[in-house]
mmCIF file of C-alpha atoms in Angstrom:
data_model
loop_
_atom_site.group_PDB
_atom_site.id
_atom_site.type_symbol
_atom_site.label_atom_id
_atom_site.label_comp_id
_atom_site.label_asym_id
_atom_site.label_seq_id
_atom_site.Cartn_x
_atom_site.Cartn_y
_atom_site.Cartn_z
ATOM 1 C CA MET B 1 119.758 91.932 69.692
ATOM 2 C CA SER B 2 120.548 90.065 66.541
ATOM 3 C CA GLU B 3 121.111 86.350 66.048
ATOM 4 C CA THR B 4 124.725 87.059 65.253
ATOM 5 C CA THR B 5 125.293 88.561 68.632
ATOM 6 C CA THR B 6 123.194 86.304 70.812
ATOM 7 C CA ASP B 7 124.676 83.014 69.706
ATOM 8 C CA HIS B 8 128.268 83.826 70.360
ATOM 9 C CA GLY B 9 129.342 81.129 72.738
ATOM 10 C CA GLY B 10 130.292 83.384 75.581
ATOM 11 C CA ARG B 11 132.229 85.899 73.533
ATOM 12 C CA TRP B 12 131.390 89.542 73.561
ATOM 13 C CA PRO B 13 128.903 90.412 70.839
ATOM 14 C CA ARG B 14 131.351 92.781 69.210
ATOM 15 C CA ASP B 15 133.601 89.807 68.402
ATOM 16 C CA ASP B 16 131.201 88.510 65.805
ATOM 17 C CA ASP B 17 130.631 91.956 64.368
ATOM 18 C CA ALA B 18 134.358 92.441 64.062
ATOM 19 C CA LEU B 19 134.753 89.027 62.462
ATOM 20 C CA ALA B 20 131.998 89.841 59.958
ATOM 21 C CA GLU B 21 133.833 93.042 59.078
ATOM 22 C CA ASP B 22 137.135 91.200 58.716
ATOM 23 C CA LEU B 23 135.628 88.582 56.455
ATOM 24 C CA THR B 24 133.929 91.233 54.352
ATOM 25 C CA GLU B 25 137.255 92.950 53.774
ATOM 26 C CA VAL B 26 138.899 89.629 52.952
ATOM 27 C CA LEU B 27 136.245 88.976 50.318
ATOM 28 C CA ARG B 28 136.676 92.374 48.705
ATOM 29 C CA GLY B 29 140.191 91.435 47.645
ATOM 30 C CA THR B 30 139.108 88.349 45.715
ATOM 31 C CA PRO B 31 139.881 88.550 41.988
ATOM 32 C CA GLY B 32 136.697 88.466 39.939
ATOM 33 C CA LEU B 33 134.500 89.418 42.872
ATOM 34 C CA VAL B 34 132.984 92.830 42.245
ATOM 35 C CA ASP B 35 130.700 93.403 45.214
ATOM 36 C CA VAL B 36 129.636 92.052 48.582
ATOM 37 C CA PHE B 37 125.988 92.164 49.622
ATOM 38 C CA ASP B 38 124.465 91.976 53.054
ATOM 39 C CA ALA B 39 123.952 88.281 53.806
ATOM 40 C CA ARG B 40 122.248 88.764 57.117
ATOM 41 C CA PRO B 41 118.660 87.556 57.391
ATOM 42 C CA ARG B 42 116.092 90.212 56.668
ATOM 43 C CA ARG B 43 114.869 90.407 60.253
ATOM 44 C CA GLU B 44 118.404 91.031 61.402
ATOM 45 C CA ILE B 45 118.945 93.749 58.802
ATOM 46 C CA ALA B 46 115.683 95.357 59.862
ATOM 47 C CA ALA B 47 116.706 95.260 63.503
ATOM 48 C CA ALA B 48 120.058 96.816 62.638
ATOM 49 C CA ALA B 49 118.332 99.525 60.626
ATOM 50 C CA VAL B 50 116.146 100.387 63.589
ATOM 51 C CA GLU B 51 119.195 100.432 65.789
ATOM 52 C CA GLN B 52 121.005 102.725 63.377
ATOM 53 C CA GLY B 53 117.967 104.973 63.180
ATOM 54 C CA VAL B 54 117.842 105.215 66.949
ATOM 55 C CA GLY B 55 121.561 105.913 66.949
ATOM 56 C CA ARG B 56 121.237 108.692 64.404
ATOM 57 C CA GLY B 57 118.396 110.225 66.357
ATOM 58 C CA LEU B 58 120.374 110.142 69.569
ATOM 59 C CA GLU B 59 123.415 111.495 67.786
ATOM 60 C CA ALA B 60 121.391 114.376 66.409
ATOM 61 C CA LEU B 61 120.281 115.149 69.928
ATOM 62 C CA GLY B 62 123.830 114.937 71.187
ATOM 63 C CA LEU B 63 122.949 111.904 73.309
ATOM 64 C CA ASP B 64 124.347 108.425 73.631
ATOM 65 C CA ALA B 65 122.887 105.147 74.845
ATOM 66 C CA PRO B 66 124.393 101.847 75.922
ATOM 67 C CA GLY B 67 124.470 99.255 73.181
ATOM 68 C CA VAL B 68 123.687 101.684 70.410
ATOM 69 C CA ASP B 69 126.430 102.187 67.872
ATOM 70 C CA VAL B 70 126.510 105.802 66.797
ATOM 71 C CA GLY B 71 129.846 105.387 65.056
ATOM 72 C CA GLY B 72 130.592 104.245 61.535
ATOM 73 C CA ARG B 73 127.231 102.707 60.817
ATOM 74 C CA SER B 74 125.444 105.951 61.438
ATOM 75 C CA SER B 75 127.578 107.785 58.912
ATOM 76 C CA GLY B 76 125.364 106.658 56.056
ATOM 77 C CA ALA B 77 128.039 104.295 54.792
ATOM 78 C CA GLY B 78 125.912 101.257 55.637
ATOM 79 C CA PRO B 79 126.917 98.212 57.598
ATOM 80 C CA ARG B 80 130.574 97.290 57.478
ATOM 81 C CA GLY B 81 130.262 93.589 58.178
ATOM 82 C CA LEU B 82 128.182 92.051 55.405
ATOM 83 C CA VAL B 83 129.136 88.425 55.955
ATOM 84 C CA HIS B 84 126.627 86.678 58.170
ATOM 85 C CA VAL B 85 128.469 85.040 61.043
ATOM 86 C CA VAL B 86 126.868 82.637 63.485
ATOM 87 C CA ARG B 87 129.107 81.160 66.147
ATOM 88 C CA ARG B 88 127.895 78.430 68.453
ATOM 89 C CA ALA B 89 128.927 77.697 71.978
ATOM 90 C CA ASP B 90 130.617 74.445 70.918
ATOM 91 C CA GLY B 91 133.112 76.340 68.767
ATOM 92 C CA HIS B 92 131.418 75.583 65.489
ATOM 93 C CA GLY B 93 130.258 78.367 63.271
ATOM 94 C CA THR B 94 128.942 79.380 59.882
ATOM 95 C CA ALA B 95 129.985 82.231 57.640
ATOM 96 C CA THR B 96 127.666 83.085 54.760
ATOM 97 C CA ALA B 97 128.539 85.605 52.071
ATOM 98 C CA HIS B 98 126.453 86.992 49.233
ATOM 99 C CA VAL B 99 128.469 88.449 46.403
ATOM 100 C CA ALA B 100 128.484 89.729 42.839
ATOM 101 C CA THR B 101 130.950 88.200 40.428
ATOM 102 C CA ASP B 102 132.500 89.612 37.298
ATOM 103 C CA LEU B 103 130.962 88.545 34.010
ATOM 104 C CA ALA B 104 134.458 88.207 32.582
ATOM 105 C CA ALA B 105 135.486 85.666 35.218
ATOM 106 C CA SER B 106 134.295 82.139 35.867
ATOM 107 C CA THR B 107 131.818 82.325 38.736
ATOM 108 C CA PRO B 108 132.614 78.851 40.151
ATOM 109 C CA VAL B 109 136.316 79.728 40.239
ATOM 110 C CA VAL B 110 135.662 83.081 41.884
ATOM 111 C CA LEU B 111 133.368 81.603 44.517
ATOM 112 C CA ALA B 112 135.818 78.818 45.319
ATOM 113 C CA GLU B 113 138.615 81.337 45.775
ATOM 114 C CA ALA B 114 136.398 83.556 47.933
ATOM 115 C CA ALA B 115 135.518 80.614 50.165
ATOM 116 C CA ALA B 116 139.166 79.586 50.409
ATOM 117 C CA ARG B 117 140.096 83.096 51.514
ATOM 118 C CA LEU B 118 137.439 83.066 54.204
ATOM 119 C CA ARG B 119 138.676 79.729 55.521
ATOM 120 C CA ARG B 120 142.298 80.880 55.496
ATOM 121 C CA HIS B 121 141.369 83.985 57.422
ATOM 122 C CA LEU B 122 139.471 81.973 59.992
ATOM 123 C CA ALA B 123 142.497 79.732 60.389
ATOM 124 C CA ASP B 124 144.752 82.775 60.755
ATOM 125 C CA LEU B 125 142.527 83.923 63.596
ATOM 126 C CA GLY B 126 143.023 80.626 65.362
ATOM 127 C CA GLU B 127 139.657 79.173 64.474
ATOM 128 C CA ARG B 128 139.507 75.500 63.529
ATOM 129 C CA PRO B 129 138.619 75.503 59.828
ATOM 130 C CA ASP B 130 136.907 72.141 60.141
ATOM 131 C CA ALA B 131 134.603 73.655 62.730
ATOM 132 C CA TRP B 132 133.311 76.232 60.280
ATOM 133 C CA ALA B 133 130.877 75.911 57.420
ATOM 134 C CA VAL B 134 131.553 78.523 54.780
ATOM 135 C CA ARG B 135 128.983 79.340 52.141
ATOM 136 C CA VAL B 136 129.426 81.840 49.312
ATOM 137 C CA VAL B 137 126.505 82.627 47.025
ATOM 138 C CA ALA B 138 126.601 84.676 43.820
ATOM 139 C CA ARG B 139 123.482 86.832 43.772
ATOM 140 C CA LEU B 140 124.531 88.722 40.661
ATOM 141 C CA VAL B 141 126.899 88.385 37.756
ATOM 142 C CA ASP B 142 127.855 91.908 36.808
ATOM 143 C CA GLY B 143 130.134 93.858 34.541
ATOM 144 C CA GLU B 144 130.514 94.532 30.875
ATOM 145 C CA GLY B 145 130.277 91.670 28.453
ATOM 146 C CA MET J 1 105.259 96.811 15.271
ATOM 147 C CA THR J 2 103.283 93.896 16.528
ATOM 148 C CA PRO J 3 103.189 94.170 20.260
ATOM 149 C CA PRO J 4 100.611 91.780 21.570
ATOM 150 C CA ASP J 5 97.219 93.145 22.378
ATOM 151 C CA ASP J 6 97.788 91.870 25.833
ATOM 152 C CA ALA J 7 100.885 90.773 27.706
ATOM 153 C CA SER J 8 100.458 87.117 26.778
ATOM 154 C CA ALA J 9 103.747 87.090 24.888
ATOM 155 C CA VAL J 10 105.459 87.994 28.118
ATOM 156 C CA PRO J 11 104.634 84.784 29.920
ATOM 157 C CA ASP J 12 105.107 83.619 33.425
ATOM 158 C CA GLY J 13 102.601 84.640 35.984
ATOM 159 C CA PRO J 14 99.998 87.252 36.691
ATOM 160 C CA ARG J 15 99.759 90.660 35.112
ATOM 161 C CA PRO J 16 102.196 93.206 36.470
ATOM 162 C CA SER J 17 101.029 96.059 38.516
ATOM 163 C CA PRO J 18 102.451 99.560 38.709
ATOM 164 C CA ASP J 19 103.047 98.693 42.331
ATOM 165 C CA ASP J 20 105.369 95.776 41.549
ATOM 166 C CA LEU J 21 108.131 95.758 44.113
ATOM 167 C CA VAL J 22 111.688 94.556 43.777
ATOM 168 C CA ASP J 23 113.138 93.936 47.203
ATOM 169 C CA GLY J 24 110.747 96.518 48.587
ATOM 170 C CA VAL J 25 111.511 99.107 45.912
ATOM 171 C CA PRO J 26 108.717 100.015 43.454
ATOM 172 C CA LEU J 27 109.619 99.337 39.820
ATOM 173 C CA GLU J 28 108.748 102.900 38.960
ATOM 174 C CA GLU J 29 111.363 104.071 41.430
ATOM 175 C CA LEU J 30 113.967 101.868 39.774
ATOM 176 C CA VAL J 31 113.076 103.291 36.375
ATOM 177 C CA ASP J 32 113.372 106.828 37.712
ATOM 178 C CA TYR J 33 116.705 105.968 39.321
ATOM 179 C CA LEU J 34 117.969 104.601 36.031
ATOM 180 C CA ASP J 35 116.749 107.704 34.217
ATOM 181 C CA ARG J 36 118.798 109.813 36.628
ATOM 182 C CA GLY J 37 121.925 107.880 35.706
ATOM 183 C CA ARG J 38 121.877 106.098 39.091
ATOM 184 C CA GLU J 39 122.706 109.401 40.759
ATOM 185 C CA PRO J 40 122.731 110.254 43.588
ATOM 186 C CA ARG J 41 123.761 106.754 44.553
ATOM 187 C CA ASP J 42 121.052 104.991 46.549
ATOM 188 C CA PRO J 43 122.585 102.395 48.919
ATOM 189 C CA ARG J 44 119.213 100.710 49.369
ATOM 190 C CA ILE J 45 119.042 99.988 45.623
ATOM 191 C CA GLU J 46 122.731 99.398 44.951
ATOM 192 C CA GLY J 47 122.962 97.095 47.970
ATOM 193 C CA SER J 48 120.161 94.875 46.728
ATOM 194 C CA PRO J 49 121.105 92.095 44.277
ATOM 195 C CA ALA J 50 117.516 91.935 43.050
ATOM 196 C CA CYS J 51 117.420 95.658 42.341
ATOM 197 C CA ARG J 52 120.779 95.463 40.588
ATOM 198 C CA LEU J 53 119.523 92.607 38.413
ATOM 199 C CA ALA J 54 116.418 94.592 37.583
ATOM 200 C CA LEU J 55 118.498 97.659 36.733
ATOM 201 C CA GLN J 56 120.656 95.571 34.403
ATOM 202 C CA ALA J 57 117.625 94.295 32.552
ATOM 203 C CA LEU J 58 115.807 97.624 32.496
ATOM 204 C CA GLN J 59 118.906 99.346 31.157
ATOM 205 C CA ARG J 60 119.039 96.974 28.215
ATOM 206 C CA VAL J 61 115.301 97.250 27.646
ATOM 207 C CA SER J 62 115.712 100.997 27.543
ATOM 208 C CA GLU J 63 118.581 100.860 25.066
ATOM 209 C CA LEU J 64 117.072 98.250 22.820
ATOM 210 C CA THR J 65 113.518 99.482 22.763
ATOM 211 C CA LEU J 66 114.283 103.128 22.235
ATOM 212 C CA GLU J 67 115.509 102.588 18.709
ATOM 213 C CA SER J 68 112.981 100.110 17.481
ATOM 214 C CA LEU J 69 109.872 100.787 19.466
ATOM 215 C CA GLN J 70 109.808 104.520 19.829
ATOM 216 C CA HIS J 71 107.933 105.228 16.630
ATOM 217 C CA GLU J 72 105.386 102.601 17.517
ATOM 218 C CA ALA J 73 104.992 104.121 20.937
ATOM 219 C CA ASP J 74 104.262 107.429 19.245
ATOM 220 C CA ARG J 75 101.690 105.791 16.995
ATOM 221 C CA ASP J 76 99.924 103.759 19.651
ATOM 222 C CA PRO J 77 101.249 104.621 23.096
ATOM 223 C CA GLY J 78 98.639 102.545 24.891
ATOM 224 C CA ARG J 79 99.690 99.280 23.299
ATOM 225 C CA ASP J 80 103.355 99.964 23.790
ATOM 226 C CA ASP J 81 102.838 100.891 27.426
ATOM 227 C CA ARG J 82 101.088 97.586 28.008
ATOM 228 C CA TRP J 83 103.884 95.690 26.330
ATOM 229 C CA ILE J 84 106.576 97.473 28.320
ATOM 230 C CA SER J 85 104.727 97.115 31.611
ATOM 231 C CA GLY J 86 104.286 93.405 30.926
ATOM 232 C CA LEU J 87 107.993 93.046 30.300
ATOM 233 C CA MET J 88 108.860 95.011 33.419
ATOM 234 C CA GLY J 89 106.557 92.874 35.500
ATOM 235 C CA THR J 90 108.233 89.732 34.207
ATOM 236 C CA ILE J 91 111.644 91.151 35.047
ATOM 237 C CA ALA J 92 110.442 92.053 38.539
ATOM 238 C CA ARG J 93 109.370 88.468 39.145
ATOM 239 C CA GLU J 94 112.538 86.913 37.771
ATOM 240 C CA VAL J 95 115.015 88.941 39.818
ATOM 241 C CA VAL J 96 113.694 87.856 43.199
ATOM 242 C CA ASP J 97 114.080 84.110 42.743
ATOM 243 C CA GLY J 98 116.472 83.264 45.550
ATOM 244 C CA ARG J 99 116.613 79.478 45.164
ATOM 245 C CA ALA J 100 120.170 78.206 45.204
ATOM 246 C CA VAL J 101 121.692 76.663 42.109
ATOM 247 C CA PRO J 102 124.551 74.720 43.694
ATOM 248 C CA LEU J 103 128.079 74.307 42.445
ATOM 249 C CA ALA J 104 130.346 71.404 43.292
ATOM 250 C CA ALA J 105 131.835 71.875 46.766
ATOM 251 C CA PRO J 106 135.414 73.078 46.261
ATOM 252 C CA ALA J 107 136.455 71.784 49.707
ATOM 253 C CA PRO J 108 134.946 70.045 52.718
ATOM 254 C CA GLY J 109 132.801 72.409 54.725
ATOM 255 C CA VAL J 110 132.413 74.801 51.814
ATOM 256 C CA GLY J 111 129.298 75.435 49.784
ATOM 257 C CA THR J 112 129.042 77.645 46.744
ATOM 258 C CA ALA J 113 126.047 78.491 44.607
ATOM 259 C CA LEU J 114 124.357 81.046 42.422
ATOM 260 C CA THR J 115 120.801 82.119 42.976
ATOM 261 C CA LYS J 116 118.309 81.202 40.310
ATOM 262 C CA ALA J 117 117.721 84.928 39.829
ATOM 263 C CA ALA J 118 121.396 85.424 39.049
ATOM 264 C CA VAL J 119 121.260 82.617 36.487
ATOM 265 C CA ARG J 120 118.170 84.078 34.859
ATOM 266 C CA GLY J 121 119.961 87.425 34.764
ATOM 267 C CA LEU J 122 122.772 85.701 32.911
ATOM 268 C CA LEU J 123 120.292 84.302 30.413
ATOM 269 C CA ARG J 124 118.903 87.764 29.777
ATOM 270 C CA ARG J 125 122.350 89.251 29.334
ATOM 271 C CA ALA J 126 123.437 86.549 26.930
ATOM 272 C CA GLY J 127 120.239 86.774 24.911
ATOM 273 C CA ASP J 128 120.091 90.540 24.751
ATOM 274 C CA ALA J 129 123.667 90.567 23.472
ATOM 275 C CA VAL J 130 122.532 88.812 20.294
ATOM 276 C CA ASP J 131 121.883 91.403 17.611
ATOM 277 C CA GLY J 132 118.205 92.022 16.998
ATOM 278 C CA VAL J 133 116.992 90.288 20.157
ATOM 279 C CA LEU J 134 115.310 91.429 23.333
ATOM 280 C CA VAL J 135 114.663 88.681 25.874
ATOM 281 C CA THR J 136 111.155 89.019 27.247
ATOM 282 C CA ALA J 137 111.101 86.037 29.604
ATOM 283 C CA THR J 138 113.361 83.276 30.859
ATOM 284 C CA GLU J 139 112.728 79.997 32.581
ATOM 285 C CA LEU J 140 114.779 77.077 33.820
ATOM 286 C CA VAL J 141 112.763 73.883 33.643
ATOM 287 C CA GLY J 142 114.035 71.079 35.832
ATOM 288 C CA ASP J 143 115.303 70.784 39.357
ATOM 289 C CA VAL J 144 118.168 73.272 39.373
ATOM 290 C CA THR J 145 118.819 72.580 43.039
ATOM 291 C CA VAL J 146 120.070 69.064 42.245
ATOM 292 C CA PRO J 147 123.533 68.815 40.651
ATOM 293 C CA GLU J 148 123.557 67.056 37.269
ATOM 294 C CA ALA J 149 119.770 67.109 36.980
ATOM 295 C CA PRO J 150 118.723 67.796 33.378
ATOM 296 C CA VAL J 151 117.622 71.356 32.822
ATOM 297 C CA THR J 152 115.872 72.920 29.858
ATOM 298 C CA VAL J 153 116.274 76.631 29.261
ATOM 299 C CA ARG J 154 113.266 78.420 27.852
ATOM 300 C CA LEU J 155 113.562 81.856 26.361
ATOM 301 C CA ALA J 156 110.817 84.053 24.995
ATOM 302 C CA VAL J 157 112.221 86.796 22.813
ATOM 303 C CA THR J 158 111.203 89.781 20.775
ATOM 304 C CA VAL J 159 113.121 90.037 17.531
ATOM 305 C CA ARG J 160 113.660 92.635 14.868
ATOM 306 C CA TYR J 161 111.849 91.969 11.606
ATOM 307 C CA GLY J 162 114.052 90.669 8.845
ATOM 308 C CA VAL J 163 116.483 88.673 10.927
ATOM 309 C CA PRO J 164 116.485 85.005 9.835
ATOM 310 C CA LEU J 165 114.782 83.297 12.731
ATOM 311 C CA ALA J 166 116.585 79.975 12.509
ATOM 312 C CA ASP J 167 119.968 81.734 12.535
ATOM 313 C CA LEU J 168 118.847 83.881 15.410
ATOM 314 C CA ALA J 169 117.688 80.902 17.436
ATOM 315 C CA ASP J 170 121.025 79.182 16.808
ATOM 316 C CA ALA J 171 122.911 82.306 17.922
ATOM 317 C CA LEU J 172 120.809 82.467 21.066
ATOM 318 C CA ARG J 173 121.498 78.833 21.885
ATOM 319 C CA VAL J 174 125.229 79.331 21.446
ATOM 320 C CA ALA J 175 125.257 82.482 23.590
ATOM 321 C CA VAL J 176 123.164 81.021 26.377
ATOM 322 C CA THR J 177 124.997 77.721 26.463
ATOM 323 C CA ALA J 178 128.362 79.483 26.629
ATOM 324 C CA ALA J 179 127.250 81.776 29.453
ATOM 325 C CA LEU J 180 125.859 78.923 31.502
ATOM 326 C CA ALA J 181 128.941 76.777 30.930
ATOM 327 C CA ARG J 182 131.173 79.584 32.162
ATOM 328 C CA HIS J 183 129.209 80.560 35.230
ATOM 329 C CA THR J 184 127.251 77.494 36.313
ATOM 330 C CA GLU J 185 127.477 73.716 36.350
ATOM 331 C CA LEU J 186 123.960 73.159 35.094
ATOM 332 C CA ASN J 187 123.333 70.138 32.923
ATOM 333 C CA VAL J 188 121.581 71.933 30.076
ATOM 334 C CA VAL J 189 119.882 69.451 27.773
ATOM 335 C CA ALA J 190 117.955 71.890 25.608
ATOM 336 C CA VAL J 191 117.469 75.573 24.901
ATOM 337 C CA ASP J 192 113.960 76.275 23.655
ATOM 338 C CA VAL J 193 113.451 79.613 21.967
ATOM 339 C CA THR J 194 110.016 81.118 21.434
ATOM 340 C CA ILE J 195 109.668 84.114 19.164
ATOM 341 C CA ALA J 196 107.063 85.994 21.124
ATOM 342 C CA ASP J 197 107.036 89.122 19.019
ATOM 343 C CA VAL J 198 108.526 90.679 15.905
ATOM 344 C CA VAL J 199 109.180 94.396 15.625
ATOM 345 C CA PRO J 200 110.137 96.387 12.540
ATOM 346 C CA PRO J 201 113.584 97.924 12.345
ATOM 347 C CA ALA J 202 114.007 101.480 13.514
ATOM 348 C CA GLU J 203 112.993 104.134 11.021
ATOM 349 C CA GLU J 204 115.889 105.778 9.306
ATOM 350 C CA PRO J 205 116.006 109.571 8.927
ATOM 351 C CA GLY J 206 113.557 110.579 6.240
ATOM 352 C CA GLY J 207 111.138 107.844 7.122
ATOM 353 C CA ALA J 208 112.768 104.943 5.279
ATOM 354 C CA ARG J 209 113.143 101.621 7.072
#
């Protein structure tokens, strides 16, 4: 099981997955942000890919297995939660996002707004914003000059 | 054309190999994907920032070299292939540089940054947008991970014959400085431009240049 889902402070693993999905959707609405990339560590992505592959295989056989998601992620649409969420037992957490920004926008402004949106969403969910470290990294500046 | 006899004008590291990988994807596969118009969409490539950066650069290489290098490729395909493969290898190395180039924290508990690869992609974009220029290599000299640390930008470029080089270097400096000021907080103290190669203008119909 991935780091995201083992370090969840007593919550069900799906909580962090759902939070990652929420935060990904929040990011997608940021002006000047043109894409969200998978920020999970490579080993975690690889583990998820194996899991998806197992899921697809089971699905093809008409089977199911506990703990294997054969839903949306097996549709070929890719992972839905691209923000890497790590929540600790003491209530602290980190949310890391990797994004592409628009060439026509100012990247520092876009990243600051993206981070602010993530923090607001965490607060809306009842999380203590000061307990979370939010990191947003531009991996690409894209778009037409 | 005067492509170098070897890839020495495309600096920065060992010779490229046909097996150069970008985020696990062979360069050749990226070129083929680009040739197909990025269809059908490949999530493995489109979901990789490094592959996207490489596609950006390769797209511009394709556009810019077709007009000015094609006749040379016809005349001496071996030399041109070496030049192109050297350039592609340099691009492959630049797009995977994941070191963080930090921005000022907009709030407590918040960190924002660009990767060095993203910044080098910006340099390529800005340089390639200058008429008559193809950026062959980029480098950021200085500790980009430390805010306010002095940084020198180094660009190696291929230029079209006949363009005044001093004017071109000035245009490059303006373009690069503007791009970095808009998208980063780097303390750029110099932009060094090296003319690594000069190519003749594309042949006009009828053979005139």
